[in-house]
Amino acid sequence: SASVVVLTVLGNNLLENQEIKVFPNPVTQQKVHYEIFDDEIMKIILYDLRGRAIKTQITNNQSNGEIDISNISSGKYNLKFIF
């Protein structure tokens, strides 16, 4: 099981009333859950600390869901949400 810590949410130009929640952090059960208020997410990209895209997930314009990280190595990662 991976021990994954989300360090930052990258490259998002959020309006003041928007909020992204990413939990649990660190990840405990091989899934990262996300929620955004007042918008829909088209795609999520998980990057390693070297800036390499490790996983891309198409979300079909959802405002919440989860990312399966069961095949991701333990470490620290960054998430990018594309709206």
N, CA, C and O atoms as a CHARMM CRD file, in Angstrom:
* protein
*
  332
    1    1 SER  N      0.84000  -1.18700   0.00000 PROA 1      0.00000
    2    1 SER  CA     0.00000   0.00000   0.00000 PROA 1      0.00000
    3    1 SER  C      0.87400   1.23500   0.00000 PROA 1      0.00000
    4    1 SER  O      1.88300   1.28200   0.70400 PROA 1      0.00000
    5    2 ALA  N      0.50600   2.22300  -0.77000 PROA 2      0.00000
    6    2 ALA  CA     1.29700   3.43900  -0.92400 PROA 2      0.00000
    7    2 ALA  C      1.05500   4.40600   0.22300 PROA 2      0.00000
    8    2 ALA  O     -0.05000   4.51600   0.75400 PROA 2      0.00000
    9    3 SER  N      2.10900   5.09200   0.58100 PROA 3      0.00000
   10    3 SER  CA     1.99500   6.21600   1.50000 PROA 3      0.00000
   11    3 SER  C      2.19200   7.46600   0.66100 PROA 3      0.00000
   12    3 SER  O      3.32400   7.85500   0.37200 PROA 3      0.00000
   13    4 VAL  N      1.10300   8.08900   0.27500 PROA 4      0.00000
   14    4 VAL  CA     1.14200   9.22100  -0.64400 PROA 4      0.00000
   15    4 VAL  C      0.72500  10.48000   0.08700 PROA 4      0.00000
   16    4 VAL  O     -0.27300  10.49100   0.80800 PROA 4      0.00000
   17    5 VAL  N      1.49200  11.53600  -0.10400 PROA 5      0.00000
   18    5 VAL  CA     1.17800  12.84000   0.46500 PROA 5      0.00000
   19    5 VAL  C      1.00300  13.81200  -0.69700 PROA 5      0.00000
   20    5 VAL  O      1.88200  13.91700  -1.55100 PROA 5      0.00000
   21    6 VAL  N     -0.11500  14.52000  -0.73900 PROA 6      0.00000
   22    6 VAL  CA    -0.34900  15.55000  -1.75800 PROA 6      0.00000
   23    6 VAL  C      0.23800  16.84700  -1.22900 PROA 6      0.00000
   24    6 VAL  O     -0.20500  17.36400  -0.20300 PROA 6      0.00000
   25    7 LEU  N      1.24300  17.37700  -1.93700 PROA 7      0.00000
   26    7 LEU  CA     1.91900  18.58400  -1.47600 PROA 7      0.00000
   27    7 LEU  C      1.19400  19.85200  -1.89100 PROA 7      0.00000
   28    7 LEU  O      0.99800  20.75000  -1.07100 PROA 7      0.00000
   29    8 THR  N      0.79700  19.93700  -3.14600 PROA 8      0.00000
   30    8 THR  CA     0.14600  21.14400  -3.63500 PROA 8      0.00000
   31    8 THR  C     -0.89500  20.78800  -4.68000 PROA 8      0.00000
   32    8 THR  O     -0.89600  19.69200  -5.24200 PROA 8      0.00000
   33    9 VAL  N     -1.76700  21.72900  -4.92200 PROA 9      0.00000
   34    9 VAL  CA    -2.70100  21.66400  -6.03400 PROA 9      0.00000
   35    9 VAL  C     -2.18500  22.69700  -7.03000 PROA 9      0.00000
   36    9 VAL  O     -2.18100  23.89300  -6.73600 PROA 9      0.00000
   37   10 LEU  N     -1.74800  22.24500  -8.20900 PROA 10     0.00000
   38   10 LEU  CA    -1.00400  23.07800  -9.14900 PROA 10     0.00000
   39   10 LEU  C     -1.88000  23.80700 -10.15700 PROA 10     0.00000
   40   10 LEU  O     -2.95100  23.32800 -10.52900 PROA 10     0.00000
   41   11 GLY  N     -1.41500  24.96100 -10.59000 PROA 11     0.00000
   42   11 GLY  CA    -1.88400  25.64100 -11.78200 PROA 11     0.00000
   43   11 GLY  C     -3.36400  25.92700 -11.85000 PROA 11     0.00000
   44   11 GLY  O     -3.95300  25.86100 -12.92900 PROA 11     0.00000
   45   12 ASN  N     -3.96800  26.23600 -10.75600 PROA 12     0.00000
   46   12 ASN  CA    -5.39900  26.50200 -10.76500 PROA 12     0.00000
   47   12 ASN  C     -5.64600  27.97900 -10.51600 PROA 12     0.00000
   48   12 ASN  O     -5.16100  28.54900  -9.53900 PROA 12     0.00000
   49   13 ASN  N     -6.40800  28.59100 -11.41400 PROA 13     0.00000
   50   13 ASN  CA    -6.81000  29.98100 -11.22800 PROA 13     0.00000
   51   13 ASN  C     -8.20300  29.96500 -10.62700 PROA 13     0.00000
   52   13 ASN  O     -9.20400  30.07700 -11.33400 PROA 13     0.00000
   53   14 LEU  N     -8.25000  29.82500  -9.33100 PROA 14     0.00000
   54   14 LEU  CA    -9.53900  29.70800  -8.64700 PROA 14     0.00000
   55   14 LEU  C    -10.10000  31.08300  -8.31800 PROA 14     0.00000
   56   14 LEU  O     -9.36500  31.99500  -7.94200 PROA 14     0.00000
   57   15 LEU  N    -11.38600  31.21500  -8.46200 PROA 15     0.00000
   58   15 LEU  CA   -12.05400  32.41300  -7.98500 PROA 15     0.00000
   59   15 LEU  C    -12.08800  32.36100  -6.46400 PROA 15     0.00000
   60   15 LEU  O    -11.89900  31.29500  -5.87600 PROA 15     0.00000
   61   16 GLU  N    -12.32100  33.47600  -5.83600 PROA 16     0.00000
   62   16 GLU  CA   -12.26900  33.51800  -4.37800 PROA 16     0.00000
   63   16 GLU  C    -13.27500  32.58800  -3.71200 PROA 16     0.00000
   64   16 GLU  O    -13.01700  32.08500  -2.61800 PROA 16     0.00000
   65   17 ASN  N    -14.41800  32.35200  -4.35500 PROA 17     0.00000
   66   17 ASN  CA   -15.43500  31.52300  -3.71100 PROA 17     0.00000
   67   17 ASN  C    -15.28600  30.03500  -4.04500 PROA 17     0.00000
   68   17 ASN  O    -16.11100  29.22300  -3.62600 PROA 17     0.00000
   69   18 GLN  N    -14.24700  29.67600  -4.79200 PROA 18     0.00000
   70   18 GLN  CA   -14.02900  28.26800  -5.10600 PROA 18     0.00000
   71   18 GLN  C    -13.08000  27.65300  -4.08300 PROA 18     0.00000
   72   18 GLN  O    -12.18600  28.31000  -3.55100 PROA 18     0.00000
   73   19 GLU  N    -13.30500  26.39700  -3.83500 PROA 19     0.00000
   74   19 GLU  CA   -12.46200  25.68100  -2.88100 PROA 19     0.00000
   75   19 GLU  C    -12.32200  24.24500  -3.34500 PROA 19     0.00000
   76   19 GLU  O    -13.30400  23.59800  -3.70600 PROA 19     0.00000
   77   20 ILE  N    -11.09000  23.75100  -3.33300 PROA 20     0.00000
   78   20 ILE  CA   -10.83600  22.35200  -3.64200 PROA 20     0.00000
   79   20 ILE  C    -10.44800  21.66400  -2.34600 PROA 20     0.00000
   80   20 ILE  O     -9.59500  22.15500  -1.60600 PROA 20     0.00000
   81   21 LYS  N    -11.07300  20.52900  -2.07400 PROA 21     0.00000
   82   21 LYS  CA   -10.68600  19.70000  -0.93900 PROA 21     0.00000
   83   21 LYS  C    -10.10100  18.41000  -1.48000 PROA 21     0.00000
   84   21 LYS  O    -10.68000  17.77800  -2.36300 PROA 21     0.00000
   85   22 VAL  N     -8.94900  18.02000  -0.94500 PROA 22     0.00000
   86   22 VAL  CA    -8.28900  16.76700  -1.29800 PROA 22     0.00000
   87   22 VAL  C     -8.04800  16.03400   0.01700 PROA 22     0.00000
   88   22 VAL  O     -7.39000  16.56000   0.91400 PROA 22     0.00000
   89   23 PHE  N     -8.58200  14.81800   0.13000 PROA 23     0.00000
   90   23 PHE  CA    -8.48900  14.10200   1.40400 PROA 23     0.00000
   91   23 PHE  C     -8.56300  12.60400   1.18200 PROA 23     0.00000
   92   23 PHE  O     -9.04300  12.19200   0.12600 PROA 23     0.00000
   93   24 PRO  N     -8.12600  11.77000   2.09300 PROA 24     0.00000
   94   24 PRO  CA    -7.26500  12.13000   3.23400 PROA 24     0.00000
   95   24 PRO  C     -5.86400  12.44600   2.74100 PROA 24     0.00000
   96   24 PRO  O     -5.45800  12.00700   1.66600 PROA 24     0.00000
   97   25 ASN  N     -5.15300  13.18900   3.51400 PROA 25     0.00000
   98   25 ASN  CA    -3.79400  13.55100   3.15200 PROA 25     0.00000
   99   25 ASN  C     -2.94300  13.53700   4.41800 PROA 25     0.00000
  100   25 ASN  O     -3.07700  14.44700   5.23600 PROA 25     0.00000
  101   26 PRO  N     -2.07800  12.55100   4.61600 PROA 26     0.00000
  102   26 PRO  CA    -1.66200  11.55000   3.63800 PROA 26     0.00000
  103   26 PRO  C     -2.75700  10.50600   3.36600 PROA 26     0.00000
  104   26 PRO  O     -3.67400  10.30200   4.16100 PROA 26     0.00000
  105   27 VAL  N     -2.61500   9.86900   2.22200 PROA 27     0.00000
  106   27 VAL  CA    -3.58300   8.86000   1.77900 PROA 27     0.00000
  107   27 VAL  C     -3.47700   7.63300   2.66700 PROA 27     0.00000
  108   27 VAL  O     -2.37700   7.19600   3.00600 PROA 27     0.00000
  109   28 THR  N     -4.62400   7.07900   3.04400 PROA 28     0.00000
  110   28 THR  CA    -4.60400   5.93300   3.95200 PROA 28     0.00000
  111   28 THR  C     -5.13700   4.65000   3.33100 PROA 28     0.00000
  112   28 THR  O     -4.73300   3.56500   3.74900 PROA 28     0.00000
  113   29 GLN  N     -6.02800   4.73300   2.35100 PROA 29     0.00000
  114   29 GLN  CA    -6.64200   3.51800   1.82500 PROA 29     0.00000
  115   29 GLN  C     -6.54700   3.42000   0.31000 PROA 29     0.00000
  116   29 GLN  O     -7.45600   2.89700  -0.33500 PROA 29     0.00000
  117   30 GLN  N     -5.45400   3.92000  -0.26600 PROA 30     0.00000
  118   30 GLN  CA    -5.15500   3.79700  -1.68600 PROA 30     0.00000
  119   30 GLN  C     -6.10900   4.56400  -2.58500 PROA 30     0.00000
  120   30 GLN  O     -6.19200   4.28600  -3.78100 PROA 30     0.00000
  121   31 LYS  N     -6.82500   5.52000  -2.02500 PROA 31     0.00000
  122   31 LYS  CA    -7.68600   6.39000  -2.81600 PROA 31     0.00000
  123   31 LYS  C     -7.59200   7.81400  -2.28000 PROA 31     0.00000
  124   31 LYS  O     -7.59000   8.04300  -1.07100 PROA 31     0.00000
  125   32 VAL  N     -7.51500   8.76500  -3.21000 PROA 32     0.00000
  126   32 VAL  CA    -7.55400  10.18100  -2.86800 PROA 32     0.00000
  127   32 VAL  C     -8.92300  10.69000  -3.28400 PROA 32     0.00000
  128   32 VAL  O     -9.33100  10.50700  -4.43100 PROA 32     0.00000
  129   33 HSD  N     -9.62600  11.31800  -2.37600 PROA 33     0.00000
  130   33 HSD  CA   -10.94100  11.89000  -2.67200 PROA 33     0.00000
  131   33 HSD  C    -10.77800  13.38400  -2.93000 PROA 33     0.00000
  132   33 HSD  O     -9.91200  14.03500  -2.34700 PROA 33     0.00000
  133   34 TYR  N    -11.61900  13.91600  -3.80700 PROA 34     0.00000
  134   34 TYR  CA   -11.57100  15.34200  -4.09800 PROA 34     0.00000
  135   34 TYR  C    -12.98600  15.89100  -4.20600 PROA 34     0.00000
  136   34 TYR  O    -13.93200  15.18700  -4.56100 PROA 34     0.00000
  137   35 GLU  N    -13.09000  17.18000  -3.88400 PROA 35     0.00000
  138   35 GLU  CA   -14.34400  17.92400  -4.01800 PROA 35     0.00000
  139   35 GLU  C    -13.99800  19.34100  -4.42400 PROA 35     0.00000
  140   35 GLU  O    -13.03600  19.92100  -3.92000 PROA 35     0.00000
  141   36 ILE  N    -14.77300  19.89500  -5.32500 PROA 36     0.00000
  142   36 ILE  CA   -14.65800  21.31500  -5.64900 PROA 36     0.00000
  143   36 ILE  C    -16.05300  21.90300  -5.61500 PROA 36     0.00000
  144   36 ILE  O    -17.03100  21.26500  -6.00200 PROA 36     0.00000
  145   37 PHE  N    -16.11800  23.12000  -5.14700 PROA 37     0.00000
  146   37 PHE  CA   -17.39500  23.80300  -5.05700 PROA 37     0.00000
  147   37 PHE  C    -17.47600  24.83600  -6.17700 PROA 37     0.00000
  148   37 PHE  O    -16.48500  25.50300  -6.47200 PROA 37     0.00000
  149   38 ASP  N    -18.62700  24.97500  -6.79400 PROA 38     0.00000
  150   38 ASP  CA   -18.89300  25.97600  -7.82300 PROA 38     0.00000
  151   38 ASP  C    -18.16300  25.73800  -9.13700 PROA 38     0.00000
  152   38 ASP  O    -17.94400  26.69100  -9.88500 PROA 38     0.00000
  153   39 ASP  N    -17.77900  24.50500  -9.44500 PROA 39     0.00000
  154   39 ASP  CA   -17.15400  24.21500 -10.73700 PROA 39     0.00000
  155   39 ASP  C    -17.16800  22.71400 -10.97400 PROA 39     0.00000
  156   39 ASP  O    -17.55200  21.94000 -10.09700 PROA 39     0.00000
  157   40 GLU  N    -16.74200  22.30900 -12.17300 PROA 40     0.00000
  158   40 GLU  CA   -16.63400  20.88800 -12.51700 PROA 40     0.00000
  159   40 GLU  C    -15.23600  20.62600 -13.05500 PROA 40     0.00000
  160   40 GLU  O    -14.66600  21.45400 -13.76600 PROA 40     0.00000
  161   41 ILE  N    -14.69300  19.47100 -12.71100 PROA 41     0.00000
  162   41 ILE  CA   -13.34000  19.10600 -13.08800 PROA 41     0.00000
  163   41 ILE  C    -13.39200  18.22700 -14.33800 PROA 41     0.00000
  164   41 ILE  O    -14.14900  17.25800 -14.38900 PROA 41     0.00000
  165   42 MET  N    -12.58000  18.56900 -15.34700 PROA 42     0.00000
  166   42 MET  CA   -12.51600  17.75700 -16.56200 PROA 42     0.00000
  167   42 MET  C    -11.45200  16.67200 -16.45900 PROA 42     0.00000
  168   42 MET  O    -11.64400  15.55000 -16.92900 PROA 42     0.00000
  169   43 LYS  N    -10.30900  17.02600 -15.82700 PROA 43     0.00000
  170   43 LYS  CA    -9.19100  16.09600 -15.78500 PROA 43     0.00000
  171   43 LYS  C     -8.33500  16.38000 -14.56100 PROA 43     0.00000
  172   43 LYS  O     -8.23900  17.52200 -14.11100 PROA 43     0.00000
  173   44 ILE  N     -7.71100  15.32800 -14.02200 PROA 44     0.00000
  174   44 ILE  CA    -6.78000  15.45300 -12.90500 PROA 44     0.00000
  175   44 ILE  C     -5.47500  14.77900 -13.31400 PROA 44     0.00000
  176   44 ILE  O     -5.48000  13.68200 -13.87200 PROA 44     0.00000
  177   45 ILE  N     -4.35600  15.44900 -13.02800 PROA 45     0.00000
  178   45 ILE  CA    -3.04300  14.87700 -13.34200 PROA 45     0.00000
  179   45 ILE  C     -2.23800  14.81700 -12.04700 PROA 45     0.00000
  180   45 ILE  O     -2.15100  15.80000 -11.31100 PROA 45     0.00000
  181   46 LEU  N     -1.65900  13.66600 -11.78100 PROA 46     0.00000
  182   46 LEU  CA    -0.80100  13.44400 -10.61600 PROA 46     0.00000
  183   46 LEU  C      0.64900  13.49300 -11.08700 PROA 46     0.00000
  184   46 LEU  O      1.03900  12.74100 -11.98000 PROA 46     0.00000
  185   47 TYR  N      1.45200  14.38300 -10.48300 PROA 47     0.00000
  186   47 TYR  CA     2.85600  14.55500 -10.85000 PROA 47     0.00000
  187   47 TYR  C      3.76000  14.11100  -9.71700 PROA 47     0.00000
  188   47 TYR  O      3.42700  14.27300  -8.54300 PROA 47     0.00000
  189   48 ASP  N      4.92300  13.54300 -10.08000 PROA 48     0.00000
  190   48 ASP  CA     5.92900  13.26600  -9.05900 PROA 48     0.00000
  191   48 ASP  C      6.72000  14.54700  -8.81200 PROA 48     0.00000
  192   48 ASP  O      6.45400  15.56900  -9.44600 PROA 48     0.00000
  193   49 LEU  N      7.67900  14.50500  -7.90600 PROA 49     0.00000
  194   49 LEU  CA     8.42100  15.71300  -7.54400 PROA 49     0.00000
  195   49 LEU  C      9.37200  16.17600  -8.63900 PROA 49     0.00000
  196   49 LEU  O      9.88600  17.29300  -8.57400 PROA 49     0.00000
  197   50 ARG  N      9.61600  15.33800  -9.64500 PROA 50     0.00000
  198   50 ARG  CA    10.44200  15.73700 -10.78500 PROA 50     0.00000
  199   50 ARG  C      9.60400  16.35400 -11.90400 PROA 50     0.00000
  200   50 ARG  O     10.13500  16.71400 -12.95400 PROA 50     0.00000
  201   51 GLY  N      8.29600  16.47600 -11.67800 PROA 51     0.00000
  202   51 GLY  CA     7.42100  17.08400 -12.66500 PROA 51     0.00000
  203   51 GLY  C      6.89900  16.14200 -13.72300 PROA 51     0.00000
  204   51 GLY  O      6.29300  16.58000 -14.70100 PROA 51     0.00000
  205   52 ARG  N      7.12600  14.85000 -13.54100 PROA 52     0.00000
  206   52 ARG  CA     6.63000  13.86300 -14.50400 PROA 52     0.00000
  207   52 ARG  C      5.18800  13.50300 -14.18100 PROA 52     0.00000
  208   52 ARG  O      4.83700  13.28300 -13.02100 PROA 52     0.00000
  209   53 ALA  N      4.35500  13.44700 -15.21500 PROA 53     0.00000
  210   53 ALA  CA     2.96400  13.01900 -15.03100 PROA 53     0.00000
  211   53 ALA  C      2.95600  11.52200 -14.76000 PROA 53     0.00000
  212   53 ALA  O      3.40900  10.73300 -15.58900 PROA 53     0.00000
  213   54 ILE  N      2.44100  11.13400 -13.60100 PROA 54     0.00000
  214   54 ILE  CA     2.40200   9.73900 -13.18300 PROA 54     0.00000
  215   54 ILE  C      1.06100   9.11200 -13.51900 PROA 54     0.00000
  216   54 ILE  O      0.99000   7.93400 -13.87000 PROA 54     0.00000
  217   55 LYS  N     -0.00100   9.89500 -13.41200 PROA 55     0.00000
  218   55 LYS  CA    -1.34100   9.38000 -13.67100 PROA 55     0.00000
  219   55 LYS  C     -2.22100  10.52600 -14.13700 PROA 55     0.00000
  220   55 LYS  O     -2.15600  11.63300 -13.60300 PROA 55     0.00000
  221   56 THR  N     -3.04300  10.24700 -15.14000 PROA 56     0.00000
  222   56 THR  CA    -4.04100  11.19400 -15.62400 PROA 56     0.00000
  223   56 THR  C     -5.40100  10.53700 -15.51900 PROA 56     0.00000
  224   56 THR  O     -5.57600   9.38000 -15.90300 PROA 56     0.00000
  225   57 GLN  N     -6.35600  11.27600 -15.00000 PROA 57     0.00000
  226   57 GLN  CA    -7.70800  10.73400 -14.86200 PROA 57     0.00000
  227   57 GLN  C     -8.70900  11.71000 -15.45400 PROA 57     0.00000
  228   57 GLN  O     -8.77000  12.87100 -15.04900 PROA 57     0.00000
  229   58 ILE  N     -9.49500  11.23300 -16.41700 PROA 58     0.00000
  230   58 ILE  CA   -10.58800  12.01500 -16.98900 PROA 58     0.00000
  231   58 ILE  C    -11.77800  11.87100 -16.04100 PROA 58     0.00000
  232   58 ILE  O    -12.12400  10.76300 -15.63300 PROA 58     0.00000
  233   59 THR  N    -12.39700  12.99400 -15.69500 PROA 59     0.00000
  234   59 THR  CA   -13.44400  12.95700 -14.66300 PROA 59     0.00000
  235   59 THR  C    -14.84900  13.20500 -15.19300 PROA 59     0.00000
  236   59 THR  O    -15.80900  13.16000 -14.42300 PROA 59     0.00000
  237   60 ASN  N    -14.99300  13.46800 -16.49900 PROA 60     0.00000
  238   60 ASN  CA   -16.31700  13.70200 -17.08500 PROA 60     0.00000
  239   60 ASN  C    -17.08000  14.81800 -16.38300 PROA 60     0.00000
  240   60 ASN  O    -18.27300  14.69500 -16.10300 PROA 60     0.00000
  241   61 ASN  N    -16.36700  15.91600 -16.10300 PROA 61     0.00000
  242   61 ASN  CA   -16.98300  17.12200 -15.52500 PROA 61     0.00000
  243   61 ASN  C    -17.67600  16.87100 -14.19400 PROA 61     0.00000
  244   61 ASN  O    -18.77800  17.36500 -13.95300 PROA 61     0.00000
  245   62 GLN  N    -17.03200  16.11100 -13.34500 PROA 62     0.00000
  246   62 GLN  CA   -17.56300  15.87400 -12.00300 PROA 62     0.00000
  247   62 GLN  C    -17.05300  16.94800 -11.04800 PROA 62     0.00000
  248   62 GLN  O    -16.00000  17.54400 -11.27300 PROA 62     0.00000
  249   63 SER  N    -17.80300  17.18500  -9.99100 PROA 63     0.00000
  250   63 SER  CA   -17.34600  18.11100  -8.96100 PROA 63     0.00000
  251   63 SER  C    -16.76600  17.36900  -7.75800 PROA 63     0.00000
  252   63 SER  O    -16.23800  17.99300  -6.83800 PROA 63     0.00000
  253   64 ASN  N    -16.86300  16.03400  -7.76200 PROA 64     0.00000
  254   64 ASN  CA   -16.25000  15.24300  -6.68400 PROA 64     0.00000
  255   64 ASN  C    -16.02200  13.81900  -7.18300 PROA 64     0.00000
  256   64 ASN  O    -16.62300  13.38200  -8.16500 PROA 64     0.00000
  257   65 GLY  N    -15.14800  13.11700  -6.48900 PROA 65     0.00000
  258   65 GLY  CA   -14.84900  11.73900  -6.85800 PROA 65     0.00000
  259   65 GLY  C    -13.59700  11.26600  -6.15100 PROA 65     0.00000
  260   65 GLY  O    -13.22200  11.78900  -5.10100 PROA 65     0.00000
  261   66 GLU  N    -12.94800  10.25500  -6.74800 PROA 66     0.00000
  262   66 GLU  CA   -11.74400   9.71000  -6.13000 PROA 66     0.00000
  263   66 GLU  C    -10.76100   9.27600  -7.19700 PROA 66     0.00000
  264   66 GLU  O    -11.13200   9.00200  -8.33800 PROA 66     0.00000
  265   67 ILE  N     -9.49600   9.21900  -6.80100 PROA 67     0.00000
  266   67 ILE  CA    -8.41600   8.77900  -7.66300 PROA 67     0.00000
  267   67 ILE  C     -7.82800   7.53000  -7.03500 PROA 67     0.00000
  268   67 ILE  O     -7.42700   7.55200  -5.87200 PROA 67     0.00000
  269   68 ASP  N     -7.77200   6.44400  -7.78600 PROA 68     0.00000
  270   68 ASP  CA    -7.18400   5.19700  -7.30000 PROA 68     0.00000
  271   68 ASP  C     -5.67400   5.29200  -7.43200 PROA 68     0.00000
  272   68 ASP  O     -5.15700   5.44600  -8.53900 PROA 68     0.00000
  273   69 ILE  N     -4.96400   5.20100  -6.32200 PROA 69     0.00000
  274   69 ILE  CA    -3.50500   5.27300  -6.34900 PROA 69     0.00000
  275   69 ILE  C     -2.87200   3.96900  -5.86600 PROA 69     0.00000
  276   69 ILE  O     -1.73000   3.96600  -5.40700 PROA 69     0.00000
  277   70 SER  N     -3.60300   2.87300  -5.96700 PROA 70     0.00000
  278   70 SER  CA    -3.09900   1.59700  -5.46400 PROA 70     0.00000
  279   70 SER  C     -1.84600   1.13700  -6.20600 PROA 70     0.00000
  280   70 SER  O     -1.07500   0.34400  -5.66600 PROA 70     0.00000
  281   71 ASN  N     -1.62300   1.61800  -7.43300 PROA 71     0.00000
  282   71 ASN  CA    -0.43400   1.20400  -8.18400 PROA 71     0.00000
  283   71 ASN  C      0.65000   2.28400  -8.19200 PROA 71     0.00000
  284   71 ASN  O      1.57500   2.22400  -9.00200 PROA 71     0.00000
  285   72 ILE  N      0.54500   3.26100  -7.30500 PROA 72     0.00000
  286   72 ILE  CA     1.50700   4.36100  -7.21300 PROA 72     0.00000
  287   72 ILE  C      2.48700   4.07900  -6.07500 PROA 72     0.00000
  288   72 ILE  O      2.09100   3.64100  -4.99500 PROA 72     0.00000
  289   73 SER  N      3.75800   4.33500  -6.33000 PROA 73     0.00000
  290   73 SER  CA     4.79300   4.14200  -5.29800 PROA 73     0.00000
  291   73 SER  C      4.61700   5.14200  -4.16600 PROA 73     0.00000
  292   73 SER  O      4.11100   6.24500  -4.37200 PROA 73     0.00000
  293   74 SER  N      5.03700   4.75200  -2.97900 PROA 74     0.00000
  294   74 SER  CA     5.00800   5.66600  -1.84200 PROA 74     0.00000
  295   74 SER  C      5.82900   6.90500  -2.16300 PROA 74     0.00000
  296   74 SER  O      6.86900   6.81300  -2.81500 PROA 74     0.00000
  297   75 GLY  N      5.36800   8.05900  -1.71200 PROA 75     0.00000
  298   75 GLY  CA     6.11000   9.28800  -1.95000 PROA 75     0.00000
  299   75 GLY  C      5.22500  10.50300  -1.83700 PROA 75     0.00000
  300   75 GLY  O      4.09400  10.43600  -1.35500 PROA 75     0.00000
  301   76 LYS  N      5.77100  11.62700  -2.29700 PROA 76     0.00000
  302   76 LYS  CA     5.05400  12.90000  -2.27300 PROA 76     0.00000
  303   76 LYS  C      4.75200  13.29700  -3.70600 PROA 76     0.00000
  304   76 LYS  O      5.58800  13.13600  -4.59500 PROA 76     0.00000
  305   77 TYR  N      3.54800  13.81900  -3.92400 PROA 77     0.00000
  306   77 TYR  CA     3.07300  14.11200  -5.27000 PROA 77     0.00000
  307   77 TYR  C      2.33300  15.43900  -5.29900 PROA 77     0.00000
  308   77 TYR  O      1.91700  15.96000  -4.26400 PROA 77     0.00000
  309   78 ASN  N      2.17700  15.97400  -6.50400 PROA 78     0.00000
  310   78 ASN  CA     1.38900  17.17300  -6.74400 PROA 78     0.00000
  311   78 ASN  C      0.21100  16.81400  -7.63900 PROA 78     0.00000
  312   78 ASN  O      0.32400  15.96000  -8.51900 PROA 78     0.00000
  313   79 LEU  N     -0.91400  17.47000  -7.40800 PROA 79     0.00000
  314   79 LEU  CA    -2.10600  17.28000  -8.22700 PROA 79     0.00000
  315   79 LEU  C     -2.39600  18.53300  -9.03300 PROA 79     0.00000
  316   79 LEU  O     -2.22700  19.65000  -8.54300 PROA 79     0.00000
  317   80 LYS  N     -2.82900  18.34400 -10.26500 PROA 80     0.00000
  318   80 LYS  CA    -3.30300  19.46500 -11.07900 PROA 80     0.00000
  319   80 LYS  C     -4.73100  19.15500 -11.50900 PROA 80     0.00000
  320   80 LYS  O     -5.00200  18.10200 -12.08600 PROA 80     0.00000
  321   81 PHE  N     -5.63400  20.07500 -11.22500 PROA 81     0.00000
  322   81 PHE  CA    -7.02600  19.95500 -11.62400 PROA 81     0.00000
  323   81 PHE  C     -7.25400  20.83800 -12.83900 PROA 81     0.00000
  324   81 PHE  O     -6.88200  22.01200 -12.82800 PROA 81     0.00000
  325   82 ILE  N     -7.85800  20.29300 -13.88200 PROA 82     0.00000
  326   82 ILE  CA    -8.14900  21.05700 -15.08900 PROA 82     0.00000
  327   82 ILE  C     -9.66100  21.17700 -15.20900 PROA 82     0.00000
  328   82 ILE  O    -10.37900  20.17700 -15.18300 PROA 82     0.00000
  329   83 PHE  N    -10.13600  22.41100 -15.34000 PROA 83     0.00000
  330   83 PHE  CA   -11.56300  22.69500 -15.34500 PROA 83     0.00000
  331   83 PHE  C    -12.05800  22.90100 -16.75500 PROA 83     0.00000
  332   83 PHE  O    -13.24600  23.15200 -16.96200 PROA 83     0.00000
